[in-house]
Amino acid sequence: MAAPINIDSYSDALVVLGTAGIVVPLMRRFGFSTVIGYMAAGAILGPLGLGSLINAFPFLYWVTVVDAKNVAGIAELGVVFLLFVVGMELSYERLKTMRRLVFGLGSLQVVLSAAVIGGIAALAGNSATVSIILGACLALSSTAIVIEVLSHQGRLATAAGRASFAVLLAQDLAVIPILLFVSILGGDTSNSVTANLALTLLNATLAVTAIAIVGRLFLRPLFRLVASAGTIELFVAATLFVIVGTGVAAALAGLSMALGAFIAGLLLAETEFRKAIETAAGPFKGLLLGVFFFTVGMNIDLRELAREPFWLLASVVGLIGIKVLLLTGLARIFRLSWPAAIETGLLLGPGGEFAFVGIGMATTLGLIDSNVSSFTLTVTSITMTLIPALSLVARRLMPRFHEPRALDPELTVAPSDVAGHAIVIGHGRVGHVVCSLLDRHSYRYIAVDNDAAAVPAYRRSGREVFYGNATEPEFLKICGLMDAKAVIVTVAGKADIDEIVKQVRALRTDIVIISRARDAGHARHLYAIGVTDAVPETIEASLQLSEAALIGLGQAAGPVIASIHEKRDEFRRELQEAAAPKASGSTHSIRPKRSRLP
């Protein structure tokens, strides 16, 4: 007879999987952070949310988590994967490149924030041990949410993005000592703290050394062997084996599984398999981290809002305020501009996911009272949900703190009088190629770009590029638009292209406008507002791919190139005809015939 099935564990797993498969995609569709989606679902569907009403409403059994322990094991694996990913990010080269911000700005932020928050916790009546743990854990920020927000906005490469990433790396490095410290404090109480410290450090040193040596000797050969098989399933299995195996090895040595996975990530970050491993672990990492953040949300006790609304609000504002002030001040000391410093402070002011790991471990070891833990984790959760809003506030404040800088003298150079020339707008990768070919054919042109940092470098390399905004009619006139023969638009942004085309066509109804387009739909739109010729990136890529494929298959180059030209003309006619009805009602419907530059 088959053993009875524990329906509770399956119903709880269904709730979590339903969150991953239904709730989170809906959140993403409406532009919300998936991490916050998991946390919100955990808070609402967890035992402290709707799960607490099961006795009154039994039907909630199938849509809520009955017992947090049923998903605790998967959530622990989520933490293991989180530390593995952190280890993969902490490559030696990355730390070396960003050492000033990581070990300077980041380290000072962790130490000062922990000291100030721990001091306030002590003044509130907590013991020294509890205050130190709370200060250290709350000094950390949310790597997952901040990186997701910056990536979604395309701002990782900005000054604030780089500074935030550097501080987050420093905080990630601080996680391991914090977890070790909590383990030491929660060790065998029959021995002194000094004895616990010595014993724990000895075990940790031996275990870490053993894992590192074994990893150095066997990880690279293992992945070479697996890669030679050419099967993605084996690569995924090997990746999971390494992550979980090193975690188990660390746990057997009395350390956390997360520490073992962290070391494995560090070792693999320096190998040639790094990108492949990140790809293999990606789906598992996303789901397991989602479960982890779901359990984080389950720690949000909404009843705390009713019990102590004033102190909860004060703690949320206080935690963010303290860290924002410290981070902004430190960022200014490290010569970040006011806008970048303020944005970095607002992004990293809230608490982070490692607070749940550290404080949760301390609570399990009996170091922190459950009421203090519940209140602190609720505060942390609320601050984490505010990160997208704080990012929006930062971007709204940035123009007010803009620091005017003296322009590079090379940016003030004006184009000389010229006629019958082409104006190339944008000197990025596409514009650079266009200008190079115009040079090769000895055709006169003026290149312009609005990147103040890049223009001087272009000019020093020998290319005459002028700084200015091509959406301004007066600047276009200074560039000789009224006497030019053609305008070539190479910038990437749709809105920028549209505005440039409208301004040029408003000044000259007869000039040739050749513009880059993102796709066929954008090309049709450009034809409708007055371009002479639009070059869609997607169509050109397909044509070039077809040409390379046909020649590679042995077809004669001449006929192939001719057919490609015919196909290009066919696409152009289709796009122009599709745009014709729309253009007929436009004030700029008169377009000159397509012509070639001599």
Coordinates of C-alpha atoms in Angstrom, one line a residue:
M1 CA 0.0 0.0 0.0
A2 CA 1.4 3.4 -1.0
A3 CA 2.4 5.8 1.7
P4 CA 0.0 8.7 2.3
I5 CA 0.9 11.9 0.5
N6 CA 1.5 15.1 2.5
I7 CA -0.9 17.3 0.7
D8 CA 0.2 20.4 2.7
S9 CA 3.6 20.4 1.2
Y10 CA 2.2 20.1 -2.4
S11 CA -0.4 22.8 -1.9
D12 CA 2.3 25.2 -0.6
A13 CA 4.6 24.4 -3.5
L14 CA 1.7 25.0 -5.9
V15 CA 1.2 28.5 -4.4
V16 CA 4.9 29.3 -4.9
L17 CA 4.9 28.0 -8.5
G18 CA 1.7 29.8 -9.2
T19 CA 3.4 33.0 -8.0
A20 CA 6.3 32.4 -10.3
G21 CA 4.1 31.4 -13.3
I22 CA 1.3 33.9 -13.0
V23 CA 1.7 36.7 -10.5
V24 CA 5.3 37.7 -11.4
P25 CA 4.8 37.8 -15.2
L26 CA 1.8 40.1 -14.5
M27 CA 4.0 42.3 -12.3
R28 CA 6.6 42.5 -15.0
R29 CA 4.1 43.3 -17.7
F30 CA 3.0 46.4 -15.7
G31 CA 6.6 47.5 -15.2
F32 CA 7.0 46.4 -11.5
S33 CA 10.1 44.7 -10.1
T34 CA 9.8 40.8 -10.1
V35 CA 11.6 40.7 -6.8
I36 CA 9.0 43.0 -5.2
G37 CA 6.4 40.8 -6.9
Y38 CA 7.6 37.8 -5.1
M39 CA 7.8 39.7 -1.8
A40 CA 4.3 41.1 -2.1
A41 CA 3.0 37.7 -3.0
G42 CA 4.7 36.2 0.1
A43 CA 3.3 38.9 2.3
I44 CA -0.2 38.5 1.1
L45 CA -0.3 34.7 0.6
G46 CA 1.9 33.7 3.5
P47 CA 1.0 32.5 7.0
L48 CA 1.0 36.1 8.3
G49 CA -1.2 37.3 5.5
L50 CA -4.3 35.5 4.1
G51 CA -2.9 32.2 5.5
S52 CA -3.8 33.4 9.0
L53 CA -7.5 33.4 7.9
I54 CA -7.7 29.7 6.9
N55 CA -9.7 28.7 9.9
A56 CA -12.4 31.3 9.1
F57 CA -12.2 30.8 5.3
P58 CA -11.2 27.2 4.5
F59 CA -11.1 27.8 0.7
L60 CA -7.9 29.9 1.3
Y61 CA -6.1 26.6 1.9
W62 CA -5.3 26.2 -1.8
V63 CA -4.2 29.7 -2.5
T64 CA -2.1 30.4 0.6
V65 CA 1.0 28.9 2.3
V66 CA -0.1 26.9 5.3
D67 CA 3.3 26.2 6.8
A68 CA 6.5 28.2 6.0
K69 CA 8.6 25.1 6.8
N70 CA 7.2 23.4 3.6
V71 CA 9.1 25.9 1.4
A72 CA 12.0 26.6 3.8
G73 CA 14.3 24.0 2.2
I74 CA 13.8 25.4 -1.3
A75 CA 14.3 28.9 0.0
E76 CA 17.6 27.8 1.6
L77 CA 18.8 26.6 -1.8
G78 CA 17.8 30.1 -3.1
V79 CA 20.2 31.6 -0.6
V80 CA 22.9 29.2 -1.7
F81 CA 22.4 30.2 -5.3
L82 CA 22.4 33.9 -4.3
L83 CA 25.9 33.5 -2.7
F84 CA 27.1 31.5 -5.6
V85 CA 26.1 34.3 -8.0
V86 CA 27.8 36.8 -5.7
G87 CA 31.0 34.8 -5.8
M88 CA 30.8 34.7 -9.6
E89 CA 30.6 38.5 -9.7
L90 CA 33.6 39.0 -7.4
S91 CA 36.2 38.1 -9.9
Y92 CA 39.7 39.4 -9.2
E93 CA 39.8 41.6 -12.3
R94 CA 36.5 43.2 -11.4
L95 CA 37.7 44.0 -7.9
K96 CA 41.0 45.2 -9.1
T97 CA 39.3 47.6 -11.6
M98 CA 36.9 49.0 -9.0
R99 CA 39.2 48.7 -6.0
R100 CA 39.0 52.4 -5.0
L101 CA 35.2 52.4 -4.8
V102 CA 34.8 48.8 -3.5
F103 CA 37.4 49.0 -0.7
G104 CA 37.2 52.7 -0.1
L105 CA 33.6 53.9 -0.5
G106 CA 32.0 50.5 0.0
S107 CA 34.0 49.5 3.1
L108 CA 33.5 52.9 4.8
Q109 CA 29.8 52.7 4.1
V110 CA 29.4 49.3 5.7
V111 CA 31.5 50.2 8.8
L112 CA 29.9 53.6 9.4
S113 CA 26.4 52.5 8.7
A114 CA 26.7 49.5 11.0
A115 CA 28.2 51.6 13.8
V116 CA 25.5 54.3 13.6
I117 CA 22.6 51.9 13.3
G118 CA 24.0 49.6 16.0
G119 CA 24.4 52.6 18.3
I120 CA 20.8 53.6 17.8
A121 CA 19.7 50.0 18.5
A122 CA 21.7 50.0 21.7
L123 CA 20.1 53.3 22.8
A124 CA 16.7 51.7 22.1
G125 CA 17.5 49.1 24.9
N126 CA 19.0 46.2 22.9
S127 CA 22.0 44.3 24.2
A128 CA 25.4 44.8 22.7
T129 CA 25.2 41.5 20.8
V130 CA 21.8 42.3 19.3
S131 CA 22.8 45.8 18.4
I132 CA 26.0 44.7 16.6
I133 CA 24.0 42.1 14.6
L134 CA 21.2 44.5 13.7
G135 CA 23.7 47.2 12.8
A136 CA 25.8 44.9 10.5
C137 CA 22.7 43.4 8.8
L138 CA 20.8 46.6 8.2
A139 CA 24.0 48.3 6.8
L140 CA 23.6 46.1 3.8
S141 CA 21.5 46.9 0.8
S142 CA 19.5 44.9 -1.8
T143 CA 21.8 43.7 -4.5
A144 CA 19.0 41.9 -6.4
I145 CA 16.5 44.8 -6.5
V146 CA 19.0 47.6 -7.1
I147 CA 20.8 45.8 -9.9
E148 CA 17.4 44.9 -11.5
V149 CA 16.2 48.5 -11.3
L150 CA 19.4 49.9 -12.8
S151 CA 19.5 47.2 -15.5
H152 CA 15.9 47.8 -16.5
Q153 CA 16.6 51.6 -16.8
G154 CA 19.9 51.0 -18.7
R155 CA 21.8 53.0 -16.0
L156 CA 24.4 50.5 -14.8
A157 CA 27.1 52.3 -16.9
T158 CA 26.3 55.7 -15.3
A159 CA 28.4 57.2 -12.5
A160 CA 25.6 56.3 -10.0
G161 CA 25.3 52.8 -11.4
R162 CA 29.0 52.1 -11.2
A163 CA 29.2 53.5 -7.6
S164 CA 26.2 51.5 -6.5
F165 CA 27.6 48.3 -8.0
A166 CA 30.9 48.9 -6.3
V167 CA 29.3 49.5 -2.9
L168 CA 27.1 46.4 -3.4
L169 CA 30.3 44.3 -4.1
A170 CA 31.8 45.6 -0.8
Q171 CA 28.6 44.7 1.0
D172 CA 28.6 41.2 -0.6
L173 CA 32.2 40.7 0.7
A174 CA 31.0 41.7 4.1
V175 CA 28.3 39.1 4.2
I176 CA 30.6 36.2 5.0
P177 CA 32.3 37.8 8.0
I178 CA 28.9 38.8 9.3
L179 CA 27.5 35.2 9.0
L180 CA 30.7 33.8 10.7
F181 CA 30.3 36.3 13.5
V182 CA 26.7 35.3 14.1
S183 CA 27.8 31.6 14.1
I184 CA 30.5 32.3 16.6
L185 CA 28.1 34.2 19.0
G186 CA 25.6 31.4 18.7
G187 CA 28.2 28.7 19.3
D188 CA 28.6 26.4 22.4
T189 CA 27.8 28.6 25.4
S190 CA 29.8 26.3 27.7
N191 CA 33.0 27.8 26.2
S192 CA 34.1 31.4 26.2
V193 CA 33.6 33.7 23.3
T194 CA 37.4 33.6 22.7
A195 CA 37.3 29.8 22.6
N196 CA 34.3 29.8 20.2
L197 CA 36.0 32.3 18.0
A198 CA 39.2 30.3 17.8
L199 CA 37.4 27.0 17.2
T200 CA 35.1 28.5 14.5
L201 CA 37.9 30.3 12.7
L202 CA 40.0 27.1 12.8
N203 CA 37.1 25.1 11.3
A204 CA 36.4 27.8 8.8
T205 CA 40.0 28.1 7.7
L206 CA 40.4 24.3 7.3
A207 CA 37.1 23.9 5.4
V208 CA 37.7 26.9 3.1
T209 CA 41.3 25.8 2.4
A210 CA 40.1 22.2 1.6
I211 CA 37.3 23.5 -0.7
A212 CA 39.7 25.9 -2.4
I213 CA 42.4 23.3 -3.0
V214 CA 39.9 20.6 -4.3
G215 CA 38.2 23.3 -6.4
R216 CA 41.5 24.5 -8.0
L217 CA 42.5 20.9 -8.8
F218 CA 39.3 19.4 -10.1
L219 CA 36.8 22.1 -11.1
R220 CA 38.4 23.2 -14.4
P221 CA 39.1 19.6 -15.5
L222 CA 35.6 18.6 -14.5
F223 CA 34.0 21.3 -16.7
R224 CA 36.4 20.6 -19.6
L225 CA 35.3 17.0 -19.5
V226 CA 31.6 17.9 -19.4
A227 CA 32.0 20.5 -22.1
S228 CA 33.7 18.0 -24.4
A229 CA 30.5 15.9 -24.3
G230 CA 28.7 18.7 -25.9
T231 CA 25.5 18.1 -24.0
I232 CA 23.8 21.0 -22.2
E233 CA 22.0 18.7 -19.8
L234 CA 25.3 17.4 -18.5
F235 CA 26.7 20.9 -18.1
V236 CA 23.6 21.9 -16.1
A237 CA 24.0 18.8 -13.9
A238 CA 27.7 19.5 -13.3
T239 CA 26.9 23.1 -12.3
L240 CA 24.2 22.1 -9.9
F241 CA 26.5 19.4 -8.5
V242 CA 29.3 21.9 -7.8
I243 CA 27.0 24.5 -6.2
V244 CA 25.2 22.0 -3.9
G245 CA 28.3 19.9 -3.3
T246 CA 30.4 22.7 -2.1
G247 CA 27.5 23.9 0.0
V248 CA 27.1 20.5 1.7
A249 CA 30.9 20.2 2.2
A250 CA 30.8 23.6 4.0
A251 CA 27.8 22.5 6.1
L252 CA 29.6 19.3 7.2
A253 CA 32.5 21.5 8.4
G254 CA 30.0 23.4 10.6
L255 CA 29.7 26.4 8.2
S256 CA 26.7 27.5 6.2
M257 CA 26.0 26.0 2.8
A258 CA 25.9 29.5 1.4
L259 CA 29.6 30.0 2.3
G260 CA 30.6 26.9 0.3
A261 CA 28.6 28.0 -2.7
F262 CA 30.3 31.5 -2.4
I263 CA 33.7 29.9 -2.5
A264 CA 32.7 27.8 -5.6
G265 CA 31.5 31.0 -7.3
L266 CA 34.9 32.7 -6.6
L267 CA 36.8 29.8 -8.0
L268 CA 34.7 29.5 -11.2
A269 CA 34.7 33.2 -11.8
E270 CA 38.3 33.0 -13.0
T271 CA 37.7 30.1 -15.5
E272 CA 36.8 30.2 -19.2
F273 CA 33.5 28.5 -18.3
R274 CA 32.1 31.5 -16.3
K275 CA 29.6 32.6 -18.9
A276 CA 28.4 29.1 -19.7
I277 CA 28.0 28.4 -16.0
E278 CA 26.0 31.6 -15.5
T279 CA 23.8 30.5 -18.5
A280 CA 23.3 27.0 -17.1
A281 CA 22.5 28.2 -13.6
G282 CA 20.3 31.1 -14.8
P283 CA 16.8 29.3 -14.8
F284 CA 17.4 27.6 -11.4
K285 CA 18.8 30.8 -9.9
G286 CA 15.8 32.8 -11.0
L287 CA 13.3 30.3 -9.6
L288 CA 15.1 29.6 -6.4
L289 CA 15.8 33.2 -5.7
G290 CA 12.1 33.9 -6.4
V291 CA 11.2 31.3 -3.7
F292 CA 13.7 33.0 -1.4
F293 CA 12.1 36.4 -1.9
F294 CA 8.7 34.8 -1.5
T295 CA 9.8 33.6 2.0
V296 CA 11.2 37.0 2.6
G297 CA 7.7 38.4 2.0
M298 CA 6.2 35.8 4.3
N299 CA 8.2 37.5 7.1
I300 CA 6.4 40.7 6.6
D301 CA 3.9 40.9 9.4
L302 CA 1.2 43.3 8.3
R303 CA -0.1 43.3 11.9
E304 CA 3.0 45.2 12.9
L305 CA 1.4 48.2 11.0
A306 CA -1.5 48.1 13.4
R307 CA 0.5 47.3 16.6
E308 CA 3.2 50.0 16.3
P309 CA 2.5 52.2 13.2
F310 CA 4.4 55.2 14.5
W311 CA 7.6 53.3 15.4
L312 CA 7.4 51.3 12.2
L313 CA 7.1 54.4 10.1
A314 CA 9.9 56.1 12.1
S315 CA 12.2 53.1 11.7
V316 CA 11.6 53.0 7.9
V317 CA 12.3 56.7 7.5
G318 CA 15.2 56.6 9.9
L319 CA 16.9 53.6 8.3
I320 CA 16.7 55.1 4.8
G321 CA 17.6 58.6 6.1
I322 CA 20.7 57.5 8.0
K323 CA 22.1 55.5 5.1
V324 CA 21.2 58.1 2.5
L325 CA 23.1 60.8 4.4
L326 CA 26.1 58.6 5.0
L327 CA 26.3 57.4 1.5
T328 CA 25.8 60.8 -0.1
G329 CA 28.5 62.3 2.1
L330 CA 30.9 59.5 1.4
A331 CA 30.2 59.6 -2.3
R332 CA 31.0 63.3 -2.4
I333 CA 34.3 62.6 -0.5
F334 CA 35.1 60.2 -3.3
R335 CA 34.5 62.9 -5.9
L336 CA 31.2 61.8 -7.2
S337 CA 28.9 64.6 -8.5
W338 CA 26.0 65.7 -6.4
P339 CA 23.4 64.0 -8.7
A340 CA 25.4 60.7 -8.7
A341 CA 26.0 60.9 -5.0
I342 CA 22.3 61.5 -4.2
E343 CA 21.1 58.8 -6.6
T344 CA 23.6 56.3 -5.1
G345 CA 22.4 57.2 -1.6
L346 CA 18.7 56.8 -2.4
L347 CA 19.2 53.5 -4.2
L348 CA 21.3 51.9 -1.4
G349 CA 19.5 53.5 1.6
P350 CA 16.9 50.7 2.0
G351 CA 17.8 47.4 3.7
G352 CA 18.6 44.2 1.7
E353 CA 17.9 40.5 1.5
F354 CA 21.0 39.5 3.5
A355 CA 19.3 41.0 6.6
F356 CA 16.8 38.1 6.4
V357 CA 19.7 35.7 6.2
G358 CA 21.7 37.2 9.1
I359 CA 18.9 38.1 11.4
G360 CA 17.1 34.9 10.6
M361 CA 20.2 32.9 11.6
A362 CA 20.6 34.9 14.8
T363 CA 16.9 34.3 15.7
T364 CA 17.3 30.6 15.1
L365 CA 20.3 30.5 17.4
G366 CA 18.4 32.4 20.1
L367 CA 20.5 35.5 19.9
I368 CA 17.6 37.8 18.9
D369 CA 14.1 37.8 20.4
S370 CA 11.4 36.8 17.8
N371 CA 9.5 40.1 18.4
V372 CA 12.6 42.2 17.6
S373 CA 13.3 40.0 14.6
S374 CA 9.8 40.3 13.3
F375 CA 9.7 44.1 13.7
T376 CA 13.1 44.6 12.1
L377 CA 12.4 42.3 9.1
T378 CA 9.1 44.1 8.5
V379 CA 10.9 47.4 8.5
T380 CA 13.6 46.0 6.1
S381 CA 10.9 44.6 3.8
I382 CA 9.0 47.9 3.5
T383 CA 12.2 49.8 2.7
M384 CA 13.1 47.3 0.0
T385 CA 9.7 47.8 -1.7
L386 CA 10.4 51.5 -1.8
I387 CA 13.6 51.1 -4.0
P388 CA 11.9 51.7 -7.4
A389 CA 10.1 54.8 -6.0
L390 CA 13.3 56.1 -4.5
S391 CA 15.1 55.6 -7.9
L392 CA 12.3 57.7 -9.5
V393 CA 12.8 60.4 -6.9
A394 CA 16.5 60.4 -7.5
R395 CA 16.1 60.9 -11.3
R396 CA 13.6 63.7 -10.7
L397 CA 16.0 65.4 -8.3
M398 CA 19.1 65.1 -10.6
P399 CA 18.4 68.2 -12.8
R400 CA 18.1 70.4 -9.6
F401 CA 21.6 69.3 -8.5
H402 CA 23.2 69.5 -11.9
E403 CA 26.7 71.0 -11.7
P404 CA 27.5 73.2 -14.6
R405 CA 30.9 72.4 -16.0
A406 CA 33.2 74.4 -18.2
L407 CA 33.0 73.0 -21.7
D408 CA 36.1 71.5 -23.2
P409 CA 37.5 74.2 -25.6
E410 CA 37.2 71.7 -28.4
L411 CA 33.5 71.6 -27.9
T412 CA 33.2 75.3 -28.8
V413 CA 34.7 75.0 -32.2
A414 CA 32.1 76.0 -34.8
P415 CA 31.9 74.5 -38.4
S416 CA 33.4 76.6 -41.1
D417 CA 31.4 77.9 -44.0
V418 CA 30.8 75.2 -46.5
A419 CA 28.3 74.4 -49.3
G420 CA 27.2 71.3 -51.2
H421 CA 28.2 69.1 -48.3
A422 CA 26.6 66.3 -46.3
I423 CA 25.8 66.6 -42.6
V424 CA 26.3 63.4 -40.6
I425 CA 24.3 63.6 -37.3
G426 CA 25.8 61.2 -34.7
H427 CA 29.4 59.9 -34.6
G428 CA 28.9 56.6 -32.8
R429 CA 29.7 53.3 -34.3
V430 CA 27.4 53.8 -37.3
G431 CA 28.3 57.4 -37.9
H432 CA 32.0 56.6 -37.7
V433 CA 31.7 54.1 -40.5
V434 CA 29.7 56.5 -42.6
C435 CA 32.3 59.3 -42.2
S436 CA 35.1 56.9 -43.0
L437 CA 33.5 56.0 -46.3
L438 CA 32.8 59.6 -47.1
D439 CA 36.5 60.3 -46.4
R440 CA 37.5 57.5 -48.7
H441 CA 35.4 59.0 -51.6
S442 CA 36.6 62.5 -50.8
Y443 CA 33.2 63.8 -50.2
R444 CA 32.9 66.9 -48.0
Y445 CA 30.8 66.5 -44.8
I446 CA 30.3 67.9 -41.4
A447 CA 29.9 65.4 -38.5
V448 CA 28.1 66.5 -35.3
D449 CA 27.4 64.7 -32.0
N450 CA 25.9 65.7 -28.6
D451 CA 28.2 63.6 -26.5
A452 CA 30.4 66.2 -24.7
A453 CA 32.8 63.5 -23.4
A454 CA 33.4 61.8 -26.8
V455 CA 33.7 64.8 -29.2
P456 CA 37.1 65.9 -27.9
A457 CA 38.4 62.4 -28.3
Y458 CA 37.1 62.2 -31.9
R459 CA 38.8 65.5 -32.7
R460 CA 42.1 64.4 -31.2
S461 CA 42.0 61.3 -33.4
G462 CA 41.9 63.4 -36.5
R463 CA 38.1 63.4 -37.3
E464 CA 36.5 66.9 -37.5
V465 CA 33.4 66.3 -35.3
F466 CA 31.5 69.3 -33.8
Y467 CA 29.5 69.4 -30.6
G468 CA 25.9 70.4 -30.6
N469 CA 22.2 69.5 -30.5
A470 CA 20.9 68.6 -34.0
T471 CA 17.3 69.1 -32.9
E472 CA 17.9 72.8 -32.6
P473 CA 17.1 74.7 -35.9
E474 CA 19.8 77.4 -35.2
F475 CA 22.5 74.8 -34.8
L476 CA 21.5 73.1 -38.0
K477 CA 21.7 76.4 -39.8
I478 CA 25.2 76.9 -38.4
C479 CA 26.2 73.5 -39.8
G480 CA 25.2 74.8 -43.2
L481 CA 21.9 73.1 -43.6
M482 CA 20.6 75.7 -45.9
D483 CA 23.4 75.0 -48.4
A484 CA 23.9 71.3 -47.7
K485 CA 23.1 68.6 -50.2
A486 CA 22.1 65.8 -47.7
V487 CA 21.6 65.0 -44.1
I488 CA 22.5 61.5 -42.8
V489 CA 21.0 60.6 -39.5
T490 CA 22.9 57.8 -37.6
V491 CA 21.7 58.2 -34.0
A492 CA 19.9 55.3 -32.4
G493 CA 17.0 56.7 -30.4
K494 CA 13.6 56.8 -32.2
A495 CA 12.5 60.0 -30.6
D496 CA 15.8 61.7 -31.4
I497 CA 15.6 60.6 -35.1
D498 CA 12.0 61.8 -35.4
E499 CA 12.7 65.2 -34.0
I500 CA 15.8 65.7 -36.1
V501 CA 13.9 64.7 -39.3
K502 CA 11.1 67.0 -38.5
Q503 CA 13.4 70.0 -37.8
V504 CA 15.4 69.4 -41.0
R505 CA 12.3 69.0 -43.2
A506 CA 10.8 72.1 -41.7
L507 CA 13.8 74.1 -42.8
R508 CA 14.4 72.4 -46.1
T509 CA 11.7 70.6 -48.1
D510 CA 14.1 69.8 -50.9
I511 CA 17.1 68.3 -49.1
V512 CA 17.9 64.6 -49.2
I513 CA 17.5 63.0 -45.7
I514 CA 18.9 59.5 -45.3
S515 CA 18.1 58.1 -41.8
R516 CA 18.9 55.0 -39.8
A517 CA 15.7 53.1 -38.7
R518 CA 15.3 50.5 -36.0
D519 CA 12.9 48.3 -37.9
A520 CA 10.4 48.2 -40.8
G521 CA 7.7 49.9 -38.7
H522 CA 10.0 52.7 -37.8
A523 CA 11.1 53.1 -41.4
R524 CA 7.5 53.4 -42.6
H525 CA 7.0 56.1 -40.0
L526 CA 10.1 58.0 -41.2
Y527 CA 9.0 57.9 -44.8
A528 CA 5.7 59.3 -43.6
I529 CA 7.3 62.3 -41.9
G530 CA 9.6 63.1 -44.8
V531 CA 12.8 61.1 -45.1
T532 CA 14.2 60.4 -48.5
D533 CA 15.6 57.0 -47.6
A534 CA 15.2 55.0 -44.4
V535 CA 17.6 52.1 -43.7
P536 CA 16.0 49.6 -41.2
E537 CA 18.6 47.7 -39.1
T538 CA 16.6 44.5 -39.1
I539 CA 16.1 44.4 -42.9
E540 CA 19.8 45.3 -43.6
A541 CA 21.0 42.5 -41.2
S542 CA 18.8 40.0 -43.0
L543 CA 20.0 41.1 -46.4
Q544 CA 23.7 40.9 -45.4
L545 CA 23.1 37.5 -43.8
S546 CA 21.4 36.2 -47.0
E547 CA 24.3 37.5 -49.1
A548 CA 26.9 35.9 -46.9
A549 CA 24.9 32.6 -46.9
L550 CA 24.4 32.4 -50.7
I551 CA 28.1 33.2 -51.4
G552 CA 29.1 30.7 -48.7
L553 CA 27.0 28.1 -50.4
G554 CA 28.9 28.6 -53.7
Q555 CA 26.7 30.9 -55.6
A556 CA 28.4 33.5 -57.9
A557 CA 29.0 36.8 -56.2
G558 CA 27.7 39.0 -59.0
P559 CA 24.2 37.6 -59.4
V560 CA 23.9 37.3 -55.6
I561 CA 24.8 41.0 -55.1
A562 CA 22.4 42.0 -57.8
S563 CA 19.5 40.0 -56.3
I564 CA 20.3 41.5 -52.9
H565 CA 20.0 45.0 -54.4
E566 CA 16.7 44.1 -56.1
K567 CA 15.4 42.8 -52.8
R568 CA 16.5 46.0 -51.0
D569 CA 14.7 48.1 -53.6
E570 CA 11.6 45.9 -53.2
F571 CA 11.6 46.4 -49.4
R572 CA 12.1 50.2 -50.0
R573 CA 9.1 50.4 -52.4
E574 CA 6.9 48.4 -50.0
L575 CA 7.8 50.7 -47.1
Q576 CA 7.3 53.9 -49.1
E577 CA 3.9 52.7 -50.5
A578 CA 2.8 51.7 -47.0
A579 CA 3.8 55.1 -45.7
A580 CA 2.2 57.0 -48.7
P581 CA -1.4 57.2 -47.3
K582 CA -0.1 58.6 -44.0
A583 CA 2.3 61.0 -45.6
S584 CA -0.5 62.4 -47.9
G585 CA -2.0 64.1 -44.9
S586 CA 1.3 65.4 -43.6
T587 CA 2.5 69.0 -43.9
H588 CA 5.8 67.6 -45.1
S589 CA 4.5 65.2 -47.7
I590 CA 6.8 66.5 -50.5
R591 CA 9.9 64.4 -50.7
P592 CA 12.6 64.7 -53.2
K593 CA 13.6 61.8 -55.4
R594 CA 16.1 59.4 -53.9
S595 CA 19.5 60.5 -55.1
R596 CA 23.1 59.4 -54.6
L597 CA 25.9 61.6 -53.4
P598 CA 28.4 62.3 -56.2

